[in-house]
PDB file of C-alpha atoms in Angstrom:
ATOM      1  CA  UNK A   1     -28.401 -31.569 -34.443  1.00 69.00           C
ATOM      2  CA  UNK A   2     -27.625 -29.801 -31.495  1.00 76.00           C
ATOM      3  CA  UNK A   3     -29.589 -28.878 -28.782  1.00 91.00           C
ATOM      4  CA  UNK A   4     -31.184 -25.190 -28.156  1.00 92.00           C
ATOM      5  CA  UNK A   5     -30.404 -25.483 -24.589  1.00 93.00           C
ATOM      6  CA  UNK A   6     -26.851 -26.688 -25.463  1.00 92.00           C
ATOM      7  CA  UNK A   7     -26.251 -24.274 -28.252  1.00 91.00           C
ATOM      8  CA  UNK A   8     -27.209 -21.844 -25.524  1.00 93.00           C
ATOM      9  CA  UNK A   9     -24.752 -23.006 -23.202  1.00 94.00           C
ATOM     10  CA  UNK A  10     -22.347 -22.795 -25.617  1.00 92.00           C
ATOM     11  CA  UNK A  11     -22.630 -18.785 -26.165  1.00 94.00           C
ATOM     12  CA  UNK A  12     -22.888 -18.246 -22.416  1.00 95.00           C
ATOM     13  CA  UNK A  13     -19.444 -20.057 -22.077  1.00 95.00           C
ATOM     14  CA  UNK A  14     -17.618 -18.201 -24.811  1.00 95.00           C
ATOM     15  CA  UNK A  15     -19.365 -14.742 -23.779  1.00 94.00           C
ATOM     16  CA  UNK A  16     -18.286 -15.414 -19.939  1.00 95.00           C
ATOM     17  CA  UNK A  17     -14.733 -16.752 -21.628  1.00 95.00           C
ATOM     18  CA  UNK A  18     -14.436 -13.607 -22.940  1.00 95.00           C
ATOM     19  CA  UNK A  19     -15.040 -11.626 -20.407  1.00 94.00           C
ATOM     20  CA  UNK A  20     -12.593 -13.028 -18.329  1.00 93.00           C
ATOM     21  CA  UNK A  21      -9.581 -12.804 -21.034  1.00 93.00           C
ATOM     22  CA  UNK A  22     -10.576  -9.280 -21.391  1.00 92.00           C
ATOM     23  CA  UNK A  23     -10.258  -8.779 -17.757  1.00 90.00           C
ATOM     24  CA  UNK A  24      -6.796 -10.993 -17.346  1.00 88.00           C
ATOM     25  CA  UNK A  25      -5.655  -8.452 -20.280  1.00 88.00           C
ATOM     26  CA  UNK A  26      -6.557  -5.290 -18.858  1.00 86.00           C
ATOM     27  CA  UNK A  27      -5.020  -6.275 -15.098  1.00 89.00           C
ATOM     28  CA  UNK A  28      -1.424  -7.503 -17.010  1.00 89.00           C
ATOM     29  CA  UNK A  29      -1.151  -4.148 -18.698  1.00 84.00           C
ATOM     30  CA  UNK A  30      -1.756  -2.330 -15.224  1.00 83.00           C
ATOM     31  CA  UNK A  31       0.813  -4.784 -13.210  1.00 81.00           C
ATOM     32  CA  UNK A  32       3.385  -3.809 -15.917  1.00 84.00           C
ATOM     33  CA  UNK A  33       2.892  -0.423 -16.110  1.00 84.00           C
ATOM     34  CA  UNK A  34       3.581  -0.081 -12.263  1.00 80.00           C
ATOM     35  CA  UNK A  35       6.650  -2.316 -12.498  1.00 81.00           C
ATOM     36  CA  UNK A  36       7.729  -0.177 -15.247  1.00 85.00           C
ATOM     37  CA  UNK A  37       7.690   2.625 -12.494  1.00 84.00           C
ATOM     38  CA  UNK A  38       9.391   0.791  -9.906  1.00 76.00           C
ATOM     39  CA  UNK A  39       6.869   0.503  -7.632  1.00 66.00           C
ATOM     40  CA  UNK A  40       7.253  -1.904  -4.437  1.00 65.00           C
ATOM     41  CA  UNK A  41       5.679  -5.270  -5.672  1.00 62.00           C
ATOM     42  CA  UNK A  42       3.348  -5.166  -2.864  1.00 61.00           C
ATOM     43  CA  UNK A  43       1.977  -2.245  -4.725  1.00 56.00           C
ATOM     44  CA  UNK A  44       0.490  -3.875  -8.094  1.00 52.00           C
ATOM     45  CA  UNK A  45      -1.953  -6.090  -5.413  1.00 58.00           C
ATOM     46  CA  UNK A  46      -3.372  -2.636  -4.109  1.00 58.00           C
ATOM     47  CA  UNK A  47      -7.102  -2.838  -4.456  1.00 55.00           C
ATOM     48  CA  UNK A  48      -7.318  -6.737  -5.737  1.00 56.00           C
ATOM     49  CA  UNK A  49      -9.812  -7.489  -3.921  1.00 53.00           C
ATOM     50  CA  UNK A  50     -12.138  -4.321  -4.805  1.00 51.00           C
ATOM     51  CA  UNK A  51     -11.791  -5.252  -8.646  1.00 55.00           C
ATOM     52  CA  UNK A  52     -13.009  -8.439  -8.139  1.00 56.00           C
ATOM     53  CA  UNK A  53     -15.637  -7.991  -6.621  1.00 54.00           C
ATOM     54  CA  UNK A  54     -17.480  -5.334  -9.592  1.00 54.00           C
TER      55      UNK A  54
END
């Protein structure tokens, strides 16, 4: 049987898991939309560091 504070450990990984795909997903799409427009590649790391820090 497993553990209640293991099961719960288990959740909190997949939720947080999640969460971070979702975010990986979301940044890809932008980064290829802007090399779709030609922009400088120094331009899809504009504002990295603000997003991360939400």
């Amino acid at each position: 049987m497993l553990d209640p504070g293991a099961a719960a450990l288990l959740v909190g990984g997949a939720g947080v898991a999640d969460t971070v795909v979702v975010s990986v997903l979301e940044r890809r799409q932008e980064i290829d939309l802007r090399r779709s427009l030609n922009s400088a590649p120094a331009a899809s790391w504009t504002g990295r560091g603000a997003r991360s820090t939400r």
